[in-house]
Amino acid sequence: MLFDILRALIWLAGLGVLATTVLPLTNSTKWWIRVWDFPRLHIFVAAVVVAIVAILVLRADSLIIVAIMAICAAYQARKIFPYTTLSPVEIEFAQPSDRPTIKLLASNVLMENDQHHHLIDLIDEEDPDVLFLMETDQVWADALEESLSRYPTVLRHPLDNHYGLIFATRLDATSAEAVFLADDNTPTVLSELRAPDGAAFHFIGLHPRPPVPGQDTEERDEQIRRAATLTEHSDLPVISMGDFNETAWSWTAQRFKHHGNYRDPRVGRGMLSSFDARYPVLRFPIDQLYVTEGIDLISFERKRTIGSDHFPMAAVVAIRGA
């Protein structure tokens, strides 16, 4: 009787691993399917555990389920492998030179987070040339007013629906605007900036909506796709940064990279998971930085928590071709 119960539980767990591996292959926009793009490492671990338990419990009867778990684990490993230190890097870090560098800081602040001083302290310490903040409502905008006063260009778009934004820069800004790339009233920052030596580049700040109950991903996917093509007719290099609400290994993110000719600094350096900052076991790399040719990456790092459910992400770059 106990053996039958254990066998049923093993098969039930195995079917769960199989389902969560296969469902995202449909590229469906249903939230309950797309959410399984996130825990690929967790599904990989679950597949390995189920296979080991099956061998120990089922012994000679474990061949089928072990084979299925091996296939699932291999597929999940293939998806996450580029985001481990075992993979070759996609962008080599450039050595600092006499060219001027640009420091960028992006953070989803969590609208309900009232620990404004943590972000203010981080801005004071980092003193970024480009600052992109997400989930900013009017309370956040008011709290950051003194910090923002040091920037000659500030774009404020506070909202009380978790999709407000603030963009600030001390660089010469040819343009800076909030644009709407989908029908869900979620703004995206599009800006043309100039480095201190005159080298021009585009900055795109993204924060599309996540797959959650009642919210499928058509609008998110369309917003990310359109963002990838915003500057396709420009000769300027591009930096894209923000909370994509999508993992780096998802097909949406990979399509974004392909259409925009982007490179990902995470490849070959580890996942550098940015969400959820509160729960170490449930963390995923969803706060992204992508750069095109013409951008030399000097550093890319996750900063300390500011009371939000996201870690801030910072980078230092240099622009070629001034």
PDB file of C-alpha atoms in Angstrom:
ATOM      1  CA  MET A   1       0.000   0.000   0.000  1.00  0.00           C
ATOM      2  CA  LEU A   2       2.778   2.451   0.971  1.00  0.00           C
ATOM      3  CA  PHE A   3       4.706   1.541  -2.173  1.00  0.00           C
ATOM      4  CA  ASP A   4       1.657   2.273  -4.329  1.00  0.00           C
ATOM      5  CA  ILE A   5       1.213   5.664  -2.659  1.00  0.00           C
ATOM      6  CA  LEU A   6       4.891   6.534  -3.183  1.00  0.00           C
ATOM      7  CA  ARG A   7       4.747   5.447  -6.816  1.00  0.00           C
ATOM      8  CA  ALA A   8       1.654   7.604  -7.385  1.00  0.00           C
ATOM      9  CA  LEU A   9       3.321  10.602  -5.752  1.00  0.00           C
ATOM     10  CA  ILE A  10       6.473  10.153  -7.835  1.00  0.00           C
ATOM     11  CA  TRP A  11       4.471   9.973 -11.048  1.00  0.00           C
ATOM     12  CA  LEU A  12       2.360  12.955 -10.008  1.00  0.00           C
ATOM     13  CA  ALA A  13       5.522  14.997  -9.356  1.00  0.00           C
ATOM     14  CA  GLY A  14       7.000  13.793 -12.635  1.00  0.00           C
ATOM     15  CA  LEU A  15       3.915  14.807 -14.584  1.00  0.00           C
ATOM     16  CA  GLY A  16       4.120  18.229 -12.939  1.00  0.00           C
ATOM     17  CA  VAL A  17       7.729  18.617 -14.090  1.00  0.00           C
ATOM     18  CA  LEU A  18       6.797  17.453 -17.583  1.00  0.00           C
ATOM     19  CA  ALA A  19       3.825  19.815 -17.822  1.00  0.00           C
ATOM     20  CA  THR A  20       5.772  22.873 -16.637  1.00  0.00           C
ATOM     21  CA  THR A  21       8.525  22.040 -19.119  1.00  0.00           C
ATOM     22  CA  VAL A  22       6.273  21.473 -22.120  1.00  0.00           C
ATOM     23  CA  LEU A  23       3.653  24.198 -21.623  1.00  0.00           C
ATOM     24  CA  PRO A  24       5.987  27.170 -22.335  1.00  0.00           C
ATOM     25  CA  LEU A  25       6.965  25.514 -25.641  1.00  0.00           C
ATOM     26  CA  THR A  26       3.534  26.480 -26.959  1.00  0.00           C
ATOM     27  CA  ASN A  27       4.492  30.191 -26.747  1.00  0.00           C
ATOM     28  CA  SER A  28       0.982  30.774 -25.464  1.00  0.00           C
ATOM     29  CA  THR A  29       0.283  34.192 -23.978  1.00  0.00           C
ATOM     30  CA  LYS A  30      -1.856  32.754 -21.168  1.00  0.00           C
ATOM     31  CA  TRP A  31      -0.448  33.923 -17.841  1.00  0.00           C
ATOM     32  CA  TRP A  32      -0.643  30.466 -16.246  1.00  0.00           C
ATOM     33  CA  ILE A  33       1.538  29.088 -19.039  1.00  0.00           C
ATOM     34  CA  ARG A  34       4.020  31.928 -19.388  1.00  0.00           C
ATOM     35  CA  VAL A  35       4.686  32.042 -15.659  1.00  0.00           C
ATOM     36  CA  TRP A  36       6.587  28.750 -16.055  1.00  0.00           C
ATOM     37  CA  ASP A  37       9.275  30.592 -18.020  1.00  0.00           C
ATOM     38  CA  PHE A  38      10.508  31.943 -14.696  1.00  0.00           C
ATOM     39  CA  PRO A  39      11.427  28.963 -12.466  1.00  0.00           C
ATOM     40  CA  ARG A  40      13.500  26.988 -14.969  1.00  0.00           C
ATOM     41  CA  LEU A  41      16.271  26.391 -12.434  1.00  0.00           C
ATOM     42  CA  HIS A  42      13.693  25.210  -9.924  1.00  0.00           C
ATOM     43  CA  ILE A  43      12.115  22.851 -12.479  1.00  0.00           C
ATOM     44  CA  PHE A  44      15.585  21.499 -13.336  1.00  0.00           C
ATOM     45  CA  VAL A  45      16.231  20.749  -9.651  1.00  0.00           C
ATOM     46  CA  ALA A  46      12.770  19.167  -9.303  1.00  0.00           C
ATOM     47  CA  ALA A  47      13.430  16.909 -12.318  1.00  0.00           C
ATOM     48  CA  VAL A  48      16.722  15.716 -10.825  1.00  0.00           C
ATOM     49  CA  VAL A  49      15.143  15.082  -7.415  1.00  0.00           C
ATOM     50  CA  VAL A  50      12.207  13.153  -8.908  1.00  0.00           C
ATOM     51  CA  ALA A  51      14.626  11.023 -10.957  1.00  0.00           C
ATOM     52  CA  ILE A  52      16.754  10.199  -7.918  1.00  0.00           C
ATOM     53  CA  VAL A  53      13.751   9.357  -5.746  1.00  0.00           C
ATOM     54  CA  ALA A  54      12.311   7.212  -8.551  1.00  0.00           C
ATOM     55  CA  ILE A  55      15.543   5.233  -8.804  1.00  0.00           C
ATOM     56  CA  LEU A  56      15.655   4.683  -5.041  1.00  0.00           C
ATOM     57  CA  VAL A  57      11.987   3.745  -4.667  1.00  0.00           C
ATOM     58  CA  LEU A  58      10.882   2.225  -7.964  1.00  0.00           C
ATOM     59  CA  ARG A  59      14.240   0.664  -8.884  1.00  0.00           C
ATOM     60  CA  ALA A  60      13.706  -1.475 -12.006  1.00  0.00           C
ATOM     61  CA  ASP A  61      10.347   0.192 -12.693  1.00  0.00           C
ATOM     62  CA  SER A  62      11.908   3.666 -12.776  1.00  0.00           C
ATOM     63  CA  LEU A  63      13.253   3.604 -16.357  1.00  0.00           C
ATOM     64  CA  ILE A  64      10.405   5.496 -18.029  1.00  0.00           C
ATOM     65  CA  ILE A  65      10.042   8.268 -15.484  1.00  0.00           C
ATOM     66  CA  VAL A  66      13.829   8.654 -15.146  1.00  0.00           C
ATOM     67  CA  ALA A  67      14.099   9.020 -18.929  1.00  0.00           C
ATOM     68  CA  ILE A  68      11.345  11.655 -18.945  1.00  0.00           C
ATOM     69  CA  MET A  69      12.976  13.556 -16.069  1.00  0.00           C
ATOM     70  CA  ALA A  70      16.360  13.374 -17.808  1.00  0.00           C
ATOM     71  CA  ILE A  71      14.893  14.946 -20.949  1.00  0.00           C
ATOM     72  CA  CYS A  72      13.160  17.673 -18.928  1.00  0.00           C
ATOM     73  CA  ALA A  73      16.314  18.390 -16.920  1.00  0.00           C
ATOM     74  CA  ALA A  74      18.445  18.510 -20.072  1.00  0.00           C
ATOM     75  CA  TYR A  75      16.055  20.958 -21.728  1.00  0.00           C
ATOM     76  CA  GLN A  76      15.896  23.228 -18.679  1.00  0.00           C
ATOM     77  CA  ALA A  77      19.680  23.080 -18.314  1.00  0.00           C
ATOM     78  CA  ARG A  78      20.074  24.102 -21.949  1.00  0.00           C
ATOM     79  CA  LYS A  79      17.879  27.159 -21.375  1.00  0.00           C
ATOM     80  CA  ILE A  80      19.681  28.366 -18.253  1.00  0.00           C
ATOM     81  CA  PHE A  81      23.230  27.290 -19.182  1.00  0.00           C
ATOM     82  CA  PRO A  82      24.139  30.607 -20.901  1.00  0.00           C
ATOM     83  CA  TYR A  83      23.365  32.341 -17.602  1.00  0.00           C
ATOM     84  CA  THR A  84      25.938  30.371 -15.634  1.00  0.00           C
ATOM     85  CA  THR A  85      29.649  30.989 -15.250  1.00  0.00           C
ATOM     86  CA  LEU A  86      30.294  27.836 -17.292  1.00  0.00           C
ATOM     87  CA  SER A  87      29.190  29.579 -20.503  1.00  0.00           C
ATOM     88  CA  PRO A  88      31.413  31.912 -22.539  1.00  0.00           C
ATOM     89  CA  VAL A  89      30.623  35.556 -21.903  1.00  0.00           C
ATOM     90  CA  GLU A  90      28.705  37.479 -24.545  1.00  0.00           C
ATOM     91  CA  ILE A  91      30.262  40.838 -23.639  1.00  0.00           C
ATOM     92  CA  GLU A  92      33.791  41.215 -22.380  1.00  0.00           C
ATOM     93  CA  PHE A  93      34.232  43.926 -19.791  1.00  0.00           C
ATOM     94  CA  ALA A  94      36.203  46.808 -21.265  1.00  0.00           C
ATOM     95  CA  GLN A  95      39.095  48.317 -19.401  1.00  0.00           C
ATOM     96  CA  PRO A  96      38.631  51.903 -18.209  1.00  0.00           C
ATOM     97  CA  SER A  97      40.419  54.318 -20.521  1.00  0.00           C
ATOM     98  CA  ASP A  98      40.652  58.038 -21.067  1.00  0.00           C
ATOM     99  CA  ARG A  99      37.173  58.017 -22.586  1.00  0.00           C
ATOM    100  CA  PRO A 100      34.462  59.406 -20.288  1.00  0.00           C
ATOM    101  CA  THR A 101      32.317  56.779 -18.617  1.00  0.00           C
ATOM    102  CA  ILE A 102      28.590  56.843 -17.924  1.00  0.00           C
ATOM    103  CA  LYS A 103      27.053  55.356 -14.793  1.00  0.00           C
ATOM    104  CA  LEU A 104      23.496  54.028 -15.007  1.00  0.00           C
ATOM    105  CA  LEU A 105      21.210  53.034 -12.150  1.00  0.00           C
ATOM    106  CA  ALA A 106      17.791  51.407 -12.602  1.00  0.00           C
ATOM    107  CA  SER A 107      15.462  50.361  -9.807  1.00  0.00           C
ATOM    108  CA  ASN A 108      11.921  49.121  -9.383  1.00  0.00           C
ATOM    109  CA  VAL A 109      11.256  50.873  -6.092  1.00  0.00           C
ATOM    110  CA  LEU A 110       7.991  49.054  -5.193  1.00  0.00           C
ATOM    111  CA  MET A 111       5.253  51.633  -5.001  1.00  0.00           C
ATOM    112  CA  GLU A 112       4.193  50.684  -1.443  1.00  0.00           C
ATOM    113  CA  ASN A 113       7.779  50.823  -0.164  1.00  0.00           C
ATOM    114  CA  ASP A 114       8.029  53.748   2.261  1.00  0.00           C
ATOM    115  CA  GLN A 115      11.760  53.354   2.946  1.00  0.00           C
ATOM    116  CA  HIS A 116      12.608  56.194   0.606  1.00  0.00           C
ATOM    117  CA  HIS A 117      15.835  56.988   2.432  1.00  0.00           C
ATOM    118  CA  HIS A 118      17.450  53.740   1.274  1.00  0.00           C
ATOM    119  CA  LEU A 119      17.124  54.736  -2.374  1.00  0.00           C
ATOM    120  CA  ILE A 120      18.122  58.330  -1.631  1.00  0.00           C
ATOM    121  CA  ASP A 121      21.287  57.074   0.075  1.00  0.00           C
ATOM    122  CA  LEU A 122      22.059  54.793  -2.874  1.00  0.00           C
ATOM    123  CA  ILE A 123      21.606  57.639  -5.355  1.00  0.00           C
ATOM    124  CA  ASP A 124      23.921  59.802  -3.254  1.00  0.00           C
ATOM    125  CA  GLU A 125      26.562  57.066  -3.206  1.00  0.00           C
ATOM    126  CA  GLU A 126      26.326  56.005  -6.837  1.00  0.00           C
ATOM    127  CA  ASP A 127      25.696  59.493  -8.251  1.00  0.00           C
ATOM    128  CA  PRO A 128      24.467  58.005 -11.559  1.00  0.00           C
ATOM    129  CA  ASP A 129      24.560  59.949 -14.801  1.00  0.00           C
ATOM    130  CA  VAL A 130      21.364  58.188 -15.885  1.00  0.00           C
ATOM    131  CA  LEU A 131      18.682  57.233 -13.356  1.00  0.00           C
ATOM    132  CA  PHE A 132      15.629  55.141 -14.259  1.00  0.00           C
ATOM    133  CA  LEU A 133      13.053  54.410 -11.553  1.00  0.00           C
ATOM    134  CA  MET A 134       9.915  52.298 -11.869  1.00  0.00           C
ATOM    135  CA  GLU A 135       6.700  51.957  -9.793  1.00  0.00           C
ATOM    136  CA  THR A 136       6.991  55.595  -8.771  1.00  0.00           C
ATOM    137  CA  ASP A 137       3.794  57.307  -7.641  1.00  0.00           C
ATOM    138  CA  GLN A 138       3.454  60.922  -6.515  1.00  0.00           C
ATOM    139  CA  VAL A 139       4.614  60.002  -2.995  1.00  0.00           C
ATOM    140  CA  TRP A 140       7.870  58.681  -4.409  1.00  0.00           C
ATOM    141  CA  ALA A 141       8.246  61.675  -6.719  1.00  0.00           C
ATOM    142  CA  ASP A 142       7.868  64.055  -3.773  1.00  0.00           C
ATOM    143  CA  ALA A 143      10.292  62.066  -1.601  1.00  0.00           C
ATOM    144  CA  LEU A 144      12.964  62.132  -4.322  1.00  0.00           C
ATOM    145  CA  GLU A 145      12.600  65.785  -5.244  1.00  0.00           C
ATOM    146  CA  GLU A 146      15.867  66.859  -3.621  1.00  0.00           C
ATOM    147  CA  SER A 147      17.794  64.004  -5.268  1.00  0.00           C
ATOM    148  CA  LEU A 148      16.254  64.800  -8.653  1.00  0.00           C
ATOM    149  CA  SER A 149      17.061  68.492  -8.363  1.00  0.00           C
ATOM    150  CA  ARG A 150      20.689  67.776  -9.271  1.00  0.00           C
ATOM    151  CA  TYR A 151      19.661  66.575 -12.741  1.00  0.00           C
ATOM    152  CA  PRO A 152      19.000  69.128 -15.499  1.00  0.00           C
ATOM    153  CA  THR A 153      16.706  66.696 -17.364  1.00  0.00           C
ATOM    154  CA  VAL A 154      13.972  64.941 -15.376  1.00  0.00           C
ATOM    155  CA  LEU A 155      11.006  63.089 -16.854  1.00  0.00           C
ATOM    156  CA  ARG A 156       8.295  62.391 -14.284  1.00  0.00           C
ATOM    157  CA  HIS A 157       5.324  60.165 -15.011  1.00  0.00           C
ATOM    158  CA  PRO A 158       3.919  59.210 -11.585  1.00  0.00           C
ATOM    159  CA  LEU A 159       1.090  56.685 -11.520  1.00  0.00           C
ATOM    160  CA  ASP A 160      -0.699  54.924  -8.689  1.00  0.00           C
ATOM    161  CA  ASN A 161      -1.008  51.614 -10.582  1.00  0.00           C
ATOM    162  CA  HIS A 162       2.600  50.350 -10.134  1.00  0.00           C
ATOM    163  CA  TYR A 163       3.659  51.577 -13.603  1.00  0.00           C
ATOM    164  CA  GLY A 164       4.785  55.121 -12.921  1.00  0.00           C
ATOM    165  CA  LEU A 165       8.330  56.077 -13.838  1.00  0.00           C
ATOM    166  CA  ILE A 166      11.000  58.688 -13.305  1.00  0.00           C
ATOM    167  CA  PHE A 167      13.886  59.237 -15.705  1.00  0.00           C
ATOM    168  CA  ALA A 168      16.667  61.662 -14.854  1.00  0.00           C
ATOM    169  CA  THR A 169      20.016  62.446 -16.443  1.00  0.00           C
ATOM    170  CA  ARG A 170      22.805  64.971 -16.230  1.00  0.00           C
ATOM    171  CA  LEU A 171      23.877  64.120 -19.780  1.00  0.00           C
ATOM    172  CA  ASP A 172      22.889  66.361 -22.661  1.00  0.00           C
ATOM    173  CA  ALA A 173      19.453  65.074 -23.676  1.00  0.00           C
ATOM    174  CA  THR A 174      18.448  65.671 -27.280  1.00  0.00           C
ATOM    175  CA  SER A 175      15.074  64.112 -26.428  1.00  0.00           C
ATOM    176  CA  ALA A 176      13.414  62.335 -23.523  1.00  0.00           C
ATOM    177  CA  GLU A 177       9.797  61.209 -23.582  1.00  0.00           C
ATOM    178  CA  ALA A 178       7.385  58.628 -22.259  1.00  0.00           C
ATOM    179  CA  VAL A 179       5.894  56.626 -25.102  1.00  0.00           C
ATOM    180  CA  PHE A 180       3.178  53.976 -25.092  1.00  0.00           C
ATOM    181  CA  LEU A 181       4.003  50.860 -27.097  1.00  0.00           C
ATOM    182  CA  ALA A 182       0.938  48.797 -26.195  1.00  0.00           C
ATOM    183  CA  ASP A 183      -2.685  49.349 -25.256  1.00  0.00           C
ATOM    184  CA  ASP A 184      -2.203  48.778 -21.532  1.00  0.00           C
ATOM    185  CA  ASN A 185      -1.268  52.370 -20.586  1.00  0.00           C
ATOM    186  CA  THR A 186       2.219  51.300 -19.532  1.00  0.00           C
ATOM    187  CA  PRO A 187       4.860  53.953 -20.377  1.00  0.00           C
ATOM    188  CA  THR A 188       8.311  53.361 -21.828  1.00  0.00           C
ATOM    189  CA  VAL A 189      11.169  55.866 -21.760  1.00  0.00           C
ATOM    190  CA  LEU A 190      12.768  56.735 -25.084  1.00  0.00           C
ATOM    191  CA  SER A 191      15.668  59.174 -24.991  1.00  0.00           C
ATOM    192  CA  GLU A 192      18.589  60.294 -27.115  1.00  0.00           C
ATOM    193  CA  LEU A 193      21.552  61.283 -24.974  1.00  0.00           C
ATOM    194  CA  ARG A 194      25.104  62.489 -25.490  1.00  0.00           C
ATOM    195  CA  ALA A 195      28.117  61.381 -23.489  1.00  0.00           C
ATOM    196  CA  PRO A 196      30.420  64.101 -22.106  1.00  0.00           C
ATOM    197  CA  ASP A 197      32.668  63.713 -25.177  1.00  0.00           C
ATOM    198  CA  GLY A 198      29.717  64.190 -27.541  1.00  0.00           C
ATOM    199  CA  ALA A 199      29.082  60.532 -28.455  1.00  0.00           C
ATOM    200  CA  ALA A 200      25.330  60.049 -28.964  1.00  0.00           C
ATOM    201  CA  PHE A 201      23.278  57.005 -27.986  1.00  0.00           C
ATOM    202  CA  HIS A 202      19.700  55.960 -27.310  1.00  0.00           C
ATOM    203  CA  PHE A 203      18.361  54.902 -23.919  1.00  0.00           C
ATOM    204  CA  ILE A 204      15.196  52.788 -23.667  1.00  0.00           C
ATOM    205  CA  GLY A 205      13.636  52.224 -20.242  1.00  0.00           C
ATOM    206  CA  LEU A 206      11.109  49.388 -20.041  1.00  0.00           C
ATOM    207  CA  HIS A 207       8.647  48.168 -17.430  1.00  0.00           C
ATOM    208  CA  PRO A 208       5.917  46.029 -19.034  1.00  0.00           C
ATOM    209  CA  ARG A 209       3.269  44.135 -17.088  1.00  0.00           C
ATOM    210  CA  PRO A 210       4.005  40.630 -15.684  1.00  0.00           C
ATOM    211  CA  PRO A 211       2.061  37.402 -16.202  1.00  0.00           C
ATOM    212  CA  VAL A 212      -0.241  37.260 -13.183  1.00  0.00           C
ATOM    213  CA  PRO A 213      -3.792  35.964 -12.643  1.00  0.00           C
ATOM    214  CA  GLY A 214      -6.155  37.841 -14.935  1.00  0.00           C
ATOM    215  CA  GLN A 215      -3.303  39.367 -16.948  1.00  0.00           C
ATOM    216  CA  ASP A 216      -1.998  37.466 -19.958  1.00  0.00           C
ATOM    217  CA  THR A 217       1.117  38.562 -21.826  1.00  0.00           C
ATOM    218  CA  GLU A 218      -0.070  39.836 -25.230  1.00  0.00           C
ATOM    219  CA  GLU A 219       0.534  43.461 -24.263  1.00  0.00           C
ATOM    220  CA  ARG A 220       3.818  42.759 -22.501  1.00  0.00           C
ATOM    221  CA  ASP A 221       5.178  40.772 -25.440  1.00  0.00           C
ATOM    222  CA  GLU A 222       4.078  43.433 -27.917  1.00  0.00           C
ATOM    223  CA  GLN A 223       5.625  46.197 -25.829  1.00  0.00           C
ATOM    224  CA  ILE A 224       8.954  44.354 -25.642  1.00  0.00           C
ATOM    225  CA  ARG A 225       8.859  43.566 -29.366  1.00  0.00           C
ATOM    226  CA  ARG A 226       8.152  47.165 -30.347  1.00  0.00           C
ATOM    227  CA  ALA A 227      10.847  48.427 -28.005  1.00  0.00           C
ATOM    228  CA  ALA A 228      13.353  46.231 -29.825  1.00  0.00           C
ATOM    229  CA  THR A 229      12.526  47.941 -33.123  1.00  0.00           C
ATOM    230  CA  LEU A 230      12.285  51.532 -31.853  1.00  0.00           C
ATOM    231  CA  THR A 231      15.778  52.447 -32.985  1.00  0.00           C
ATOM    232  CA  GLU A 232      16.322  49.964 -35.817  1.00  0.00           C
ATOM    233  CA  HIS A 233      16.691  52.762 -38.370  1.00  0.00           C
ATOM    234  CA  SER A 234      19.157  54.708 -36.233  1.00  0.00           C
ATOM    235  CA  ASP A 235      22.933  54.460 -36.526  1.00  0.00           C
ATOM    236  CA  LEU A 236      23.319  55.236 -32.822  1.00  0.00           C
ATOM    237  CA  PRO A 237      24.135  52.556 -30.236  1.00  0.00           C
ATOM    238  CA  VAL A 238      21.390  51.665 -27.765  1.00  0.00           C
ATOM    239  CA  ILE A 239      21.162  50.872 -24.068  1.00  0.00           C
ATOM    240  CA  SER A 240      17.963  49.227 -22.860  1.00  0.00           C
ATOM    241  CA  MET A 241      17.353  48.814 -19.159  1.00  0.00           C
ATOM    242  CA  GLY A 242      14.532  48.114 -16.749  1.00  0.00           C
ATOM    243  CA  ASP A 243      12.241  45.592 -15.118  1.00  0.00           C
ATOM    244  CA  PHE A 244      11.159  43.518 -18.113  1.00  0.00           C
ATOM    245  CA  ASN A 245       8.970  41.239 -15.955  1.00  0.00           C
ATOM    246  CA  GLU A 246      10.481  38.498 -18.086  1.00  0.00           C
ATOM    247  CA  THR A 247      13.455  36.258 -17.487  1.00  0.00           C
ATOM    248  CA  ALA A 248      16.591  36.651 -19.574  1.00  0.00           C
ATOM    249  CA  TRP A 249      16.173  33.151 -21.057  1.00  0.00           C
ATOM    250  CA  SER A 250      12.539  33.509 -22.170  1.00  0.00           C
ATOM    251  CA  TRP A 251      11.640  33.458 -25.851  1.00  0.00           C
ATOM    252  CA  THR A 252      10.334  37.036 -25.544  1.00  0.00           C
ATOM    253  CA  ALA A 253      13.687  38.248 -24.229  1.00  0.00           C
ATOM    254  CA  GLN A 254      15.552  36.259 -26.861  1.00  0.00           C
ATOM    255  CA  ARG A 255      13.361  37.761 -29.586  1.00  0.00           C
ATOM    256  CA  PHE A 256      14.070  41.211 -28.140  1.00  0.00           C
ATOM    257  CA  LYS A 257      17.797  40.546 -28.375  1.00  0.00           C
ATOM    258  CA  HIS A 258      17.494  39.275 -31.941  1.00  0.00           C
ATOM    259  CA  HIS A 259      15.374  42.139 -33.287  1.00  0.00           C
ATOM    260  CA  GLY A 260      17.412  44.810 -31.537  1.00  0.00           C
ATOM    261  CA  ASN A 261      20.855  43.223 -32.104  1.00  0.00           C
ATOM    262  CA  TYR A 262      21.429  43.411 -28.373  1.00  0.00           C
ATOM    263  CA  ARG A 263      24.019  41.735 -26.180  1.00  0.00           C
ATOM    264  CA  ASP A 264      23.397  40.562 -22.622  1.00  0.00           C
ATOM    265  CA  PRO A 265      26.069  41.047 -19.924  1.00  0.00           C
ATOM    266  CA  ARG A 266      24.566  38.247 -17.825  1.00  0.00           C
ATOM    267  CA  VAL A 267      25.598  35.606 -20.360  1.00  0.00           C
ATOM    268  CA  GLY A 268      28.607  33.779 -18.941  1.00  0.00           C
ATOM    269  CA  ARG A 269      28.529  35.689 -15.641  1.00  0.00           C
ATOM    270  CA  GLY A 270      25.707  34.062 -13.719  1.00  0.00           C
ATOM    271  CA  MET A 271      22.041  34.833 -13.279  1.00  0.00           C
ATOM    272  CA  LEU A 272      22.493  37.868 -11.022  1.00  0.00           C
ATOM    273  CA  SER A 273      18.850  37.424 -10.040  1.00  0.00           C
ATOM    274  CA  SER A 274      17.115  40.679  -9.160  1.00  0.00           C
ATOM    275  CA  PHE A 275      13.624  39.599  -8.009  1.00  0.00           C
ATOM    276  CA  ASP A 276      12.362  38.691  -5.432  1.00  0.00           C
ATOM    277  CA  ALA A 277      14.794  40.503  -3.133  1.00  0.00           C
ATOM    278  CA  ARG A 278      12.838  39.311  -0.084  1.00  0.00           C
ATOM    279  CA  TYR A 279      12.974  35.570  -0.789  1.00  0.00           C
ATOM    280  CA  PRO A 280      16.383  34.140  -1.817  1.00  0.00           C
ATOM    281  CA  VAL A 281      14.895  30.819  -2.967  1.00  0.00           C
ATOM    282  CA  LEU A 282      12.469  32.550  -5.341  1.00  0.00           C
ATOM    283  CA  ARG A 283      14.723  34.846  -7.356  1.00  0.00           C
ATOM    284  CA  PHE A 284      14.800  35.366 -11.088  1.00  0.00           C
ATOM    285  CA  PRO A 285      16.820  37.596 -13.463  1.00  0.00           C
ATOM    286  CA  ILE A 286      14.070  39.945 -14.672  1.00  0.00           C
ATOM    287  CA  ASP A 287      15.712  43.374 -14.320  1.00  0.00           C
ATOM    288  CA  GLN A 288      17.648  43.567 -17.557  1.00  0.00           C
ATOM    289  CA  LEU A 289      20.430  45.483 -19.232  1.00  0.00           C
ATOM    290  CA  TYR A 290      20.975  45.093 -22.958  1.00  0.00           C
ATOM    291  CA  VAL A 291      23.455  46.988 -25.118  1.00  0.00           C
ATOM    292  CA  THR A 292      24.198  47.086 -28.824  1.00  0.00           C
ATOM    293  CA  GLU A 293      27.518  47.432 -30.625  1.00  0.00           C
ATOM    294  CA  GLY A 294      29.092  50.770 -29.905  1.00  0.00           C
ATOM    295  CA  ILE A 295      28.594  50.416 -26.148  1.00  0.00           C
ATOM    296  CA  ASP A 296      31.609  49.260 -24.122  1.00  0.00           C
ATOM    297  CA  LEU A 297      30.542  47.707 -20.841  1.00  0.00           C
ATOM    298  CA  ILE A 298      32.879  48.389 -17.940  1.00  0.00           C
ATOM    299  CA  SER A 299      30.792  46.967 -15.093  1.00  0.00           C
ATOM    300  CA  PHE A 300      27.367  45.513 -14.363  1.00  0.00           C
ATOM    301  CA  GLU A 301      26.222  44.679 -10.850  1.00  0.00           C
ATOM    302  CA  ARG A 302      23.334  44.186  -8.497  1.00  0.00           C
ATOM    303  CA  LYS A 303      23.176  46.735  -5.706  1.00  0.00           C
ATOM    304  CA  ARG A 304      21.975  46.298  -2.130  1.00  0.00           C
ATOM    305  CA  THR A 305      18.302  46.126  -1.236  1.00  0.00           C
ATOM    306  CA  ILE A 306      16.370  49.368  -0.772  1.00  0.00           C
ATOM    307  CA  GLY A 307      13.273  47.846   0.812  1.00  0.00           C
ATOM    308  CA  SER A 308      11.771  46.931  -2.543  1.00  0.00           C
ATOM    309  CA  ASP A 309      11.049  43.461  -3.889  1.00  0.00           C
ATOM    310  CA  HIS A 310      13.634  44.211  -6.606  1.00  0.00           C
ATOM    311  CA  PHE A 311      17.354  44.816  -6.255  1.00  0.00           C
ATOM    312  CA  PRO A 312      18.597  47.936  -8.055  1.00  0.00           C
ATOM    313  CA  MET A 313      20.877  47.245 -11.027  1.00  0.00           C
ATOM    314  CA  ALA A 314      23.835  49.443 -11.956  1.00  0.00           C
ATOM    315  CA  ALA A 315      26.199  49.601 -14.903  1.00  0.00           C
ATOM    316  CA  VAL A 316      29.109  51.667 -16.126  1.00  0.00           C
ATOM    317  CA  VAL A 317      29.574  52.057 -19.876  1.00  0.00           C
ATOM    318  CA  ALA A 318      31.574  54.033 -22.400  1.00  0.00           C
ATOM    319  CA  ILE A 319      30.263  55.080 -25.796  1.00  0.00           C
ATOM    320  CA  ARG A 320      32.430  54.500 -28.853  1.00  0.00           C
ATOM    321  CA  GLY A 321      32.605  56.754 -31.874  1.00  0.00           C
ATOM    322  CA  ALA A 322      32.582  60.315 -30.637  1.00  0.00           C
TER     323      ALA A 322
END
